[in-house]
PDB file of C-alpha atoms in Angstrom:
ATOM      1  CA  MET R 768     -10.363  19.520 -17.496  1.00 76.00           C
ATOM      2  CA  TYR R 769      -8.895  16.200 -16.343  1.00 86.00           C
ATOM      3  CA  ASN R 770      -6.302  14.247 -18.336  1.00 91.00           C
ATOM      4  CA  ILE R 771      -6.721  10.479 -18.529  1.00 94.00           C
ATOM      5  CA  LEU R 772      -4.152   8.151 -20.078  1.00 96.00           C
ATOM      6  CA  ILE R 773      -5.089   4.647 -21.231  1.00 96.00           C
ATOM      7  CA  LEU R 774      -2.268   2.128 -21.813  1.00 95.00           C
ATOM      8  CA  GLU R 775      -3.722  -0.844 -23.687  1.00 94.00           C
ATOM      9  CA  ASP R 776      -2.078  -2.814 -26.506  1.00 92.00           C
ATOM     10  CA  ASP R 777      -5.334  -4.290 -27.876  1.00 91.00           C
ATOM     11  CA  CYS R 778      -6.708  -1.610 -30.233  1.00 92.00           C
ATOM     12  CA  ILE R 779     -10.312  -2.786 -29.876  1.00 92.00           C
ATOM     13  CA  GLN R 780     -10.126  -2.797 -26.070  1.00 92.00           C
ATOM     14  CA  LEU R 781      -8.378   0.552 -26.160  1.00 93.00           C
ATOM     15  CA  ARG R 782     -11.097   2.128 -28.291  1.00 93.00           C
ATOM     16  CA  THR R 783     -13.861   0.578 -26.208  1.00 93.00           C
ATOM     17  CA  LEU R 784     -12.481   1.915 -22.934  1.00 93.00           C
ATOM     18  CA  SER R 785     -11.755   5.308 -24.430  1.00 93.00           C
ATOM     19  CA  ASP R 786     -15.297   5.614 -25.821  1.00 92.00           C
ATOM     20  CA  ILE R 787     -16.863   4.617 -22.505  1.00 92.00           C
ATOM     21  CA  ILE R 788     -14.976   7.369 -20.691  1.00 91.00           C
ATOM     22  CA  ARG R 789     -15.677  10.013 -23.333  1.00 89.00           C
ATOM     23  CA  GLN R 790     -19.406   9.247 -23.247  1.00 86.00           C
ATOM     24  CA  SER R 791     -19.650  10.352 -19.625  1.00 77.00           C
ATOM     25  CA  ASP R 792     -17.187  13.219 -19.435  1.00 63.00           C
ATOM     26  CA  ASP R 793     -19.468  16.219 -20.198  1.00 67.00           C
ATOM     27  CA  GLY R 794     -16.424  17.891 -21.703  1.00 73.00           C
ATOM     28  CA  MET R 795     -14.382  17.440 -18.512  1.00 82.00           C
ATOM     29  CA  TYR R 796     -12.025  14.646 -19.636  1.00 90.00           C
ATOM     30  CA  GLN R 797      -9.189  14.660 -22.174  1.00 91.00           C
ATOM     31  CA  VAL R 798      -8.418  11.029 -22.991  1.00 95.00           C
ATOM     32  CA  TYR R 799      -4.967  10.049 -24.297  1.00 95.00           C
ATOM     33  CA  GLU R 800      -4.287   6.613 -25.797  1.00 96.00           C
ATOM     34  CA  ALA R 801      -1.091   4.528 -25.821  1.00 96.00           C
ATOM     35  CA  THR R 802      -0.512   1.021 -27.134  1.00 95.00           C
ATOM     36  CA  ASN R 803       2.927   0.549 -25.540  1.00 95.00           C
ATOM     37  CA  THR R 804       4.915   1.852 -22.597  1.00 95.00           C
ATOM     38  CA  ALA R 805       7.166   4.112 -24.699  1.00 95.00           C
ATOM     39  CA  GLU R 806       4.137   6.005 -25.997  1.00 96.00           C
ATOM     40  CA  ALA R 807       2.627   6.159 -22.517  1.00 95.00           C
ATOM     41  CA  PHE R 808       5.818   7.577 -20.939  1.00 95.00           C
ATOM     42  CA  GLU R 809       6.060  10.223 -23.650  1.00 93.00           C
ATOM     43  CA  ILE R 810       2.470  11.346 -23.065  1.00 94.00           C
ATOM     44  CA  ALA R 811       2.968  11.334 -19.287  1.00 92.00           C
ATOM     45  CA  LYS R 812       5.997  13.573 -19.654  1.00 89.00           C
ATOM     46  CA  GLN R 813       4.245  16.043 -21.951  1.00 88.00           C
ATOM     47  CA  LYS R 814       0.896  16.160 -20.169  1.00 88.00           C
ATOM     48  CA  MET R 815      -0.055  16.168 -16.497  1.00 87.00           C
ATOM     49  CA  ILE R 816      -2.128  13.003 -16.184  1.00 90.00           C
ATOM     50  CA  ASP R 817      -4.791  12.825 -13.473  1.00 88.00           C
ATOM     51  CA  LEU R 818      -5.794   9.175 -13.903  1.00 91.00           C
ATOM     52  CA  PHE R 819      -4.115   6.161 -15.537  1.00 91.00           C
ATOM     53  CA  TYR R 820      -5.895   3.091 -16.903  1.00 93.00           C
ATOM     54  CA  VAL R 821      -3.167   0.448 -17.363  1.00 91.00           C
ATOM     55  CA  ASP R 822      -3.468  -3.033 -18.877  1.00 89.00           C
ATOM     56  CA  ILE R 823      -1.388  -5.401 -16.756  1.00 82.00           C
ATOM     57  CA  ASN R 824      -0.613  -7.902 -19.526  1.00 81.00           C
ATOM     58  CA  LEU R 825       0.918  -6.068 -22.445  1.00 86.00           C
ATOM     59  CA  LYS R 826       2.649  -7.792 -25.373  1.00 84.00           C
ATOM     60  CA  ASN R 827       6.279  -8.262 -24.381  1.00 84.00           C
ATOM     61  CA  GLU R 828       5.854  -5.622 -21.655  1.00 86.00           C
ATOM     62  CA  SER R 829       4.418  -5.308 -18.162  1.00 82.00           C
ATOM     63  CA  GLY R 830       1.783  -2.843 -17.080  1.00 84.00           C
ATOM     64  CA  LEU R 831       2.929  -3.311 -13.482  1.00 82.00           C
ATOM     65  CA  SER R 832       6.491  -2.347 -14.415  1.00 84.00           C
ATOM     66  CA  PHE R 833       5.145   0.752 -16.134  1.00 88.00           C
ATOM     67  CA  ALA R 834       3.235   1.728 -13.016  1.00 86.00           C
ATOM     68  CA  LEU R 835       6.304   1.230 -10.828  1.00 83.00           C
ATOM     69  CA  GLU R 836       8.327   3.525 -13.100  1.00 87.00           C
ATOM     70  CA  ILE R 837       5.553   6.124 -13.089  1.00 87.00           C
ATOM     71  CA  ARG R 838       5.645   6.090  -9.267  1.00 82.00           C
ATOM     72  CA  LYS R 839       9.299   7.185  -9.405  1.00 81.00           C
ATOM     73  CA  MET R 840       8.274  10.438 -11.094  1.00 82.00           C
ATOM     74  CA  ARG R 841       7.518  13.101  -8.505  1.00 75.00           C
ATOM     75  CA  ASN R 842       4.392  14.374 -10.301  1.00 78.00           C
ATOM     76  CA  TYR R 843       2.835  10.893 -10.218  1.00 82.00           C
ATOM     77  CA  ARG R 844       3.695   9.667  -6.752  1.00 77.00           C
ATOM     78  CA  LEU R 845       0.017   9.698  -5.738  1.00 78.00           C
ATOM     79  CA  THR R 846      -1.800   9.864  -9.057  1.00 82.00           C
ATOM     80  CA  TRP R 847      -4.707   7.401  -9.392  1.00 86.00           C
ATOM     81  CA  ILE R 848      -3.893   4.199 -11.287  1.00 87.00           C
ATOM     82  CA  ILE R 849      -6.511   1.628 -12.270  1.00 87.00           C
ATOM     83  CA  PHE R 850      -5.282  -1.733 -13.591  1.00 84.00           C
ATOM     84  CA  VAL R 851      -7.321  -3.619 -16.171  1.00 83.00           C
ATOM     85  CA  THR R 852      -6.864  -7.362 -16.605  1.00 76.00           C
ATOM     86  CA  ILE R 853      -8.532 -10.649 -17.465  1.00 74.00           C
ATOM     87  CA  TYR R 854      -6.878 -12.444 -14.545  1.00 63.00           C
ATOM     88  CA  LYS R 855      -8.618 -12.466 -11.169  1.00 58.00           C
ATOM     89  CA  GLU R 856      -5.448 -13.522  -9.344  1.00 55.00           C
ATOM     90  CA  PHE R 857      -4.103  -9.989  -9.755  1.00 52.00           C
ATOM     91  CA  MET R 858      -6.864  -8.660  -7.508  1.00 53.00           C
ATOM     92  CA  LEU R 859      -4.984  -8.216  -4.243  1.00 53.00           C
ATOM     93  CA  SER R 860      -7.502  -6.771  -1.811  1.00 40.00           C
ATOM     94  CA  ALA R 861      -4.839  -5.385   0.524  1.00 32.00           C
ATOM     95  CA  PHE R 862      -3.164  -3.597  -2.388  1.00 53.00           C
ATOM     96  CA  LYS R 863      -6.484  -1.995  -3.345  1.00 49.00           C
ATOM     97  CA  LYS R 864      -7.400  -1.061   0.194  1.00 38.00           C
ATOM     98  CA  ILE R 865      -4.173   0.694   1.149  1.00 32.00           C
ATOM     99  CA  HIS R 866      -3.563   2.459  -2.167  1.00 51.00           C
ATOM    100  CA  CYS R 867      -7.137   3.409  -3.053  1.00 43.00           C
ATOM    101  CA  TYR R 868      -6.528   1.953  -6.516  1.00 58.00           C
ATOM    102  CA  ASP R 869      -8.790  -0.503  -8.299  1.00 64.00           C
ATOM    103  CA  TYR R 870      -8.706  -3.502 -10.604  1.00 64.00           C
ATOM    104  CA  ILE R 871     -11.241  -3.808 -13.416  1.00 72.00           C
ATOM    105  CA  LEU R 872     -11.786  -7.132 -15.107  1.00 70.00           C
ATOM    106  CA  LYS R 873     -12.336  -7.453 -18.844  1.00 75.00           C
ATOM    107  CA  PRO R 874     -14.724  -7.300 -20.603  1.00 78.00           C
ATOM    108  CA  TYR R 875     -15.421  -3.771 -19.443  1.00 77.00           C
ATOM    109  CA  ASN R 876     -18.603  -2.853 -17.629  1.00 82.00           C
ATOM    110  CA  LYS R 877     -19.628   0.576 -18.864  1.00 86.00           C
ATOM    111  CA  GLY R 878     -21.313   1.603 -15.641  1.00 84.00           C
ATOM    112  CA  ASN R 879     -18.371   0.589 -13.460  1.00 81.00           C
ATOM    113  CA  ILE R 880     -15.870   2.427 -15.647  1.00 87.00           C
ATOM    114  CA  GLN R 881     -17.869   5.632 -15.597  1.00 87.00           C
ATOM    115  CA  ARG R 882     -18.572   5.424 -11.878  1.00 83.00           C
ATOM    116  CA  ILE R 883     -14.969   4.875 -10.791  1.00 82.00           C
ATOM    117  CA  THR R 884     -13.684   7.571 -13.156  1.00 86.00           C
ATOM    118  CA  LYS R 885     -16.063  10.171 -11.730  1.00 83.00           C
ATOM    119  CA  LEU R 886     -15.342   9.057  -8.181  1.00 78.00           C
ATOM    120  CA  LEU R 887     -11.556   9.304  -8.443  1.00 79.00           C
ATOM    121  CA  LEU R 888     -11.621  12.660 -10.209  1.00 82.00           C
ATOM    122  CA  SER R 889     -14.081  14.264  -7.797  1.00 74.00           C
ATOM    123  CA  ASP R 890     -13.027  17.046  -5.427  1.00 60.00           C
ATOM    124  CA  SER R 891     -13.393  14.752  -2.416  1.00 51.00           C
ATOM    125  CA  CYS R 892     -10.813  12.297  -3.779  1.00 58.00           C
ATOM    126  CA  ALA R 893      -8.456  15.156  -4.599  1.00 58.00           C
ATOM    127  CA  GLN R 894      -8.655  16.247  -0.978  1.00 54.00           C
ATOM    128  CA  ALA R 895      -8.041  12.681   0.165  1.00 59.00           C
ATOM    129  CA  ALA R 896      -4.871  12.595  -1.910  1.00 58.00           C
ATOM    130  CA  VAL R 897      -3.636  15.798  -0.247  1.00 54.00           C
ATOM    131  CA  THR R 898      -4.303  14.270   3.168  1.00 56.00           C
ATOM    132  CA  GLU R 899      -2.467  11.135   2.143  1.00 57.00           C
ATOM    133  CA  ILE R 900       0.661  13.068   1.263  1.00 52.00           C
ATOM    134  CA  LYS R 901       0.859  14.363   4.828  1.00 53.00           C
ATOM    135  CA  LYS R 902       0.825  10.844   6.284  1.00 67.00           C
ATOM    136  CA  LYS R 903       4.146   9.103   6.677  1.00 84.00           C
ATOM    137  CA  PHE R 904       4.491   5.789   4.866  1.00 87.00           C
ATOM    138  CA  ILE R 905       6.936   3.199   3.595  1.00 89.00           C
ATOM    139  CA  ILE R 906       6.799   1.334   0.268  1.00 87.00           C
ATOM    140  CA  VAL R 907       7.710  -2.364   0.295  1.00 87.00           C
ATOM    141  CA  PRO R 908       7.641  -5.119  -2.371  1.00 87.00           C
ATOM    142  CA  VAL R 909       4.852  -7.664  -1.850  1.00 86.00           C
ATOM    143  CA  LYS R 910       4.550 -10.360  -4.541  1.00 81.00           C
ATOM    144  CA  ASN R 911       6.316  -8.144  -7.079  1.00 78.00           C
ATOM    145  CA  ILE R 912       4.003  -5.206  -6.354  1.00 82.00           C
ATOM    146  CA  GLN R 913       5.079  -2.082  -4.521  1.00 82.00           C
ATOM    147  CA  VAL R 914       2.704  -1.627  -1.596  1.00 85.00           C
ATOM    148  CA  LYS R 915       2.357   1.527   0.451  1.00 84.00           C
ATOM    149  CA  ILE R 916       2.003   0.989   4.218  1.00 88.00           C
ATOM    150  CA  PHE R 917       1.210   3.911   6.503  1.00 88.00           C
ATOM    151  CA  ILE R 918       3.439   4.022   9.572  1.00 90.00           C
ATOM    152  CA  ASN R 919       0.591   4.800  11.985  1.00 86.00           C
ATOM    153  CA  GLU R 920      -1.240   1.641  10.824  1.00 88.00           C
ATOM    154  CA  ILE R 921       1.649  -0.720  11.688  1.00 94.00           C
ATOM    155  CA  ILE R 922       0.915  -2.828  14.784  1.00 94.00           C
ATOM    156  CA  PHE R 923       4.143  -4.815  14.899  1.00 97.00           C
ATOM    157  CA  VAL R 924       6.806  -6.385  12.706  1.00 97.00           C
ATOM    158  CA  GLU R 925       8.342  -9.845  13.005  1.00 97.00           C
ATOM    159  CA  VAL R 926      11.299 -11.280  11.135  1.00 95.00           C
ATOM    160  CA  PHE R 927      12.173 -14.945  10.631  1.00 90.00           C
ATOM    161  CA  ILE R 928      15.478 -15.646   8.921  1.00 84.00           C
ATOM    162  CA  ARG R 929      15.014 -13.811   5.569  1.00 83.00           C
ATOM    163  CA  THR R 930      11.292 -13.123   5.758  1.00 92.00           C
ATOM    164  CA  SER R 931       9.652 -10.072   7.341  1.00 95.00           C
ATOM    165  CA  ILE R 932       5.963  -9.821   8.194  1.00 96.00           C
ATOM    166  CA  ILE R 933       4.418  -6.401   8.776  1.00 96.00           C
ATOM    167  CA  HIS R 934       1.161  -6.655  10.741  1.00 95.00           C
ATOM    168  CA  THR R 935      -1.153  -3.670  10.249  1.00 92.00           C
ATOM    169  CA  ILE R 936      -4.745  -2.761  11.022  1.00 85.00           C
ATOM    170  CA  ASN R 937      -5.497  -3.635   7.396  1.00 81.00           C
ATOM    171  CA  GLY R 938      -3.866  -7.063   7.381  1.00 87.00           C
ATOM    172  CA  SER R 939      -0.403  -8.621   7.233  1.00 93.00           C
ATOM    173  CA  PHE R 940       2.187  -8.226   4.476  1.00 93.00           C
ATOM    174  CA  THR R 941       5.082 -10.641   3.878  1.00 94.00           C
ATOM    175  CA  ILE R 942       8.339  -9.351   2.376  1.00 93.00           C
ATOM    176  CA  ASP R 943      11.314 -11.492   1.437  1.00 91.00           C
ATOM    177  CA  TYR R 944      14.934 -10.457   2.003  1.00 88.00           C
ATOM    178  CA  LEU R 945      14.212  -7.419   4.181  1.00 88.00           C
ATOM    179  CA  SER R 946      15.972  -7.358   7.541  1.00 90.00           C
ATOM    180  CA  LEU R 947      14.630  -5.978  10.809  1.00 92.00           C
ATOM    181  CA  LYS R 948      17.440  -3.426  10.875  1.00 92.00           C
ATOM    182  CA  LYS R 949      16.550  -2.181   7.418  1.00 91.00           C
ATOM    183  CA  LEU R 950      12.843  -1.984   8.236  1.00 91.00           C
ATOM    184  CA  ASN R 951      13.569  -0.071  11.424  1.00 92.00           C
ATOM    185  CA  SER R 952      15.613   2.486   9.501  1.00 92.00           C
ATOM    186  CA  MET R 953      12.803   2.848   6.944  1.00 91.00           C
ATOM    187  CA  ILE R 954      10.092   3.335   9.557  1.00 91.00           C
ATOM    188  CA  GLU R 955      11.892   5.813  11.858  1.00 89.00           C
ATOM    189  CA  ASP R 956       8.976   6.412  14.221  1.00 90.00           C
ATOM    190  CA  LYS R 957       9.291   7.208  17.922  1.00 89.00           C
ATOM    191  CA  ASN R 958       6.405   4.897  18.805  1.00 90.00           C
ATOM    192  CA  ILE R 959       7.775   1.860  16.971  1.00 94.00           C
ATOM    193  CA  LEU R 960      10.577   0.260  18.945  1.00 95.00           C
ATOM    194  CA  GLN R 961      12.551  -2.960  18.896  1.00 96.00           C
ATOM    195  CA  SER R 962      11.245  -5.337  21.575  1.00 96.00           C
ATOM    196  CA  HIS R 963      13.250  -8.424  20.700  1.00 95.00           C
ATOM    197  CA  ARG R 964      15.938  -9.440  18.217  1.00 93.00           C
ATOM    198  CA  SER R 965      13.120 -10.444  15.848  1.00 95.00           C
ATOM    199  CA  TYR R 966      10.401  -7.885  16.622  1.00 97.00           C
ATOM    200  CA  LEU R 967       9.456  -4.223  16.303  1.00 97.00           C
ATOM    201  CA  VAL R 968       6.281  -3.084  18.100  1.00 97.00           C
ATOM    202  CA  ASN R 969       4.073  -0.009  17.965  1.00 94.00           C
ATOM    203  CA  ILE R 970       3.590   1.176  21.528  1.00 92.00           C
ATOM    204  CA  LYS R 971       0.206   2.726  20.695  1.00 87.00           C
ATOM    205  CA  TYR R 972      -1.331  -0.685  19.863  1.00 87.00           C
ATOM    206  CA  ILE R 973      -0.070  -2.618  22.896  1.00 90.00           C
ATOM    207  CA  ASN R 974      -2.897  -3.935  25.060  1.00 86.00           C
ATOM    208  CA  LYS R 975      -0.944  -5.833  27.723  1.00 88.00           C
ATOM    209  CA  ILE R 976       2.387  -7.514  28.455  1.00 91.00           C
ATOM    210  CA  GLU R 977       2.707 -10.861  30.250  1.00 90.00           C
ATOM    211  CA  LYS R 978       5.486 -13.204  31.252  1.00 87.00           C
ATOM    212  CA  THR R 979       5.981 -16.384  29.247  1.00 80.00           C
ATOM    213  CA  ASN R 980       7.172 -19.763  30.497  1.00 80.00           C
ATOM    214  CA  ASP R 981      10.613 -18.690  29.335  1.00 72.00           C
ATOM    215  CA  LYS R 982      11.935 -16.511  32.143  1.00 67.00           C
ATOM    216  CA  THR R 983      13.973 -14.425  29.699  1.00 66.00           C
ATOM    217  CA  ALA R 984      11.014 -13.286  27.561  1.00 77.00           C
ATOM    218  CA  TYR R 985       7.572 -11.711  27.802  1.00 91.00           C
ATOM    219  CA  LYS R 986       4.596 -11.822  25.460  1.00 94.00           C
ATOM    220  CA  ILE R 987       3.064  -8.629  24.044  1.00 95.00           C
ATOM    221  CA  TYR R 988      -0.633  -8.469  23.173  1.00 93.00           C
ATOM    222  CA  PHE R 989      -2.147  -5.863  20.867  1.00 90.00           C
ATOM    223  CA  TYR R 990      -5.390  -4.197  19.967  1.00 83.00           C
ATOM    224  CA  ASN R 991      -6.719  -4.942  16.443  1.00 81.00           C
ATOM    225  CA  THR R 992      -5.073  -8.367  16.145  1.00 88.00           C
ATOM    226  CA  ASP R 993      -4.904 -11.725  17.917  1.00 90.00           C
ATOM    227  CA  LYS R 994      -1.262 -12.150  16.994  1.00 94.00           C
ATOM    228  CA  THR R 995       1.436 -11.526  19.607  1.00 96.00           C
ATOM    229  CA  ALA R 996       5.065 -10.426  19.762  1.00 96.00           C
ATOM    230  CA  LEU R 997       7.925 -11.124  22.132  1.00 94.00           C
ATOM    231  CA  LEU R 998       9.659  -8.776  24.554  1.00 95.00           C
ATOM    232  CA  GLY R 999      13.213  -9.693  25.466  1.00 91.00           C
ATOM    233  CA  ASN R1000      14.970  -8.739  28.697  1.00 89.00           C
ATOM    234  CA  ASN R1001      17.430  -6.496  26.865  1.00 91.00           C
ATOM    235  CA  TYR R1002      14.559  -4.337  25.577  1.00 93.00           C
ATOM    236  CA  LYS R1003      12.211  -4.594  28.542  1.00 92.00           C
ATOM    237  CA  LYS R1004      13.000  -1.313  30.308  1.00 92.00           C
ATOM    238  CA  CYS R1005      12.743   0.830  27.187  1.00 92.00           C
ATOM    239  CA  ILE R1006       9.458  -0.731  26.086  1.00 93.00           C
ATOM    240  CA  MET R1007       7.906  -0.610  29.547  1.00 90.00           C
ATOM    241  CA  ASP R1008       8.872   3.025  30.133  1.00 88.00           C
ATOM    242  CA  LYS R1009       7.434   4.080  26.790  1.00 86.00           C
ATOM    243  CA  PHE R1010       4.349   1.918  27.239  1.00 82.00           C
ATOM    244  CA  ASN R1011       3.594   3.492  30.608  1.00 78.00           C
ATOM    245  CA  ASP R1012       4.030   6.978  29.140  1.00 69.00           C
ATOM    246  CA  VAL R1013       1.874   6.793  26.022  1.00 54.00           C
ATOM    247  CA  VAL R1014      -0.529   3.854  26.310  1.00 44.00           C
ATOM    248  CA  ASP R1015      -3.355   3.123  28.701  1.00 43.00           C
ATOM    249  CA  GLY R1016      -3.168  -0.672  28.897  1.00 40.00           C
ATOM    250  CA  GLU R1017      -3.185  -3.589  31.244  1.00 41.00           C
ATOM    251  CA  ILE R1018       0.245  -4.669  32.570  1.00 39.00           C
ATOM    252  CA  ASP R1019       0.635  -7.903  34.399  1.00 41.00           C
ATOM    253  CA  GLU R1020       1.474  -7.044  38.020  1.00 36.00           C
ATOM    254  CA  ARG R1021       3.962  -9.909  38.116  1.00 37.00           C
ATOM    255  CA  LEU R1022       6.310  -7.845  35.939  1.00 43.00           C
TER     256      LEU R1022
END
């Protein structure tokens, strides 16, 4: 038996979504309904919820804020959350891709609801969640949404004044007011090192290193992206030693 919680302040929408799920459960789903966040939190505390359907735009409340608070509860750190909304601009593809969550636009499509519910509550997805727990990650705020980024998917990080950009194999994420020092302390990975006062690089993704016109700096090229980072003289020896140890890449002989 799987427990599903629907947070939706429109009673008609709530009943519609609840009925759609119940029609396909074959006795396997227990559906709980909440019209506000207080009710939803109370249910989540009393029952172990396996899947949340959360309306983003609640009256005088925020479904996103509810989800962020749920994530602070140990039992729900990796529980599936599906957001429902009428606004397409909330559909951040990177957010979906990294977190394995989904957005569903209103009005509801019965087939889509039933398909995604069965998919997320299948044994294969449960195993995927267990695997995910074992992978090291950081959580950063991107456009007011907490995004999970796996450490081993980070290619490099660059910081300009008060803006940090994390480049990963799944795209780039921009975070305001997060320093390089703070990011480095959050990541704490032996393969991600500082290469310049404004850059962290993942040694495993380095393709080659070349001199620039500036005699005090070098340019770092990576696999999986056309973007480059800088290597400063003060960090050159450490990066080069590590690069030679763990990565098979092309190094400019002029170094």
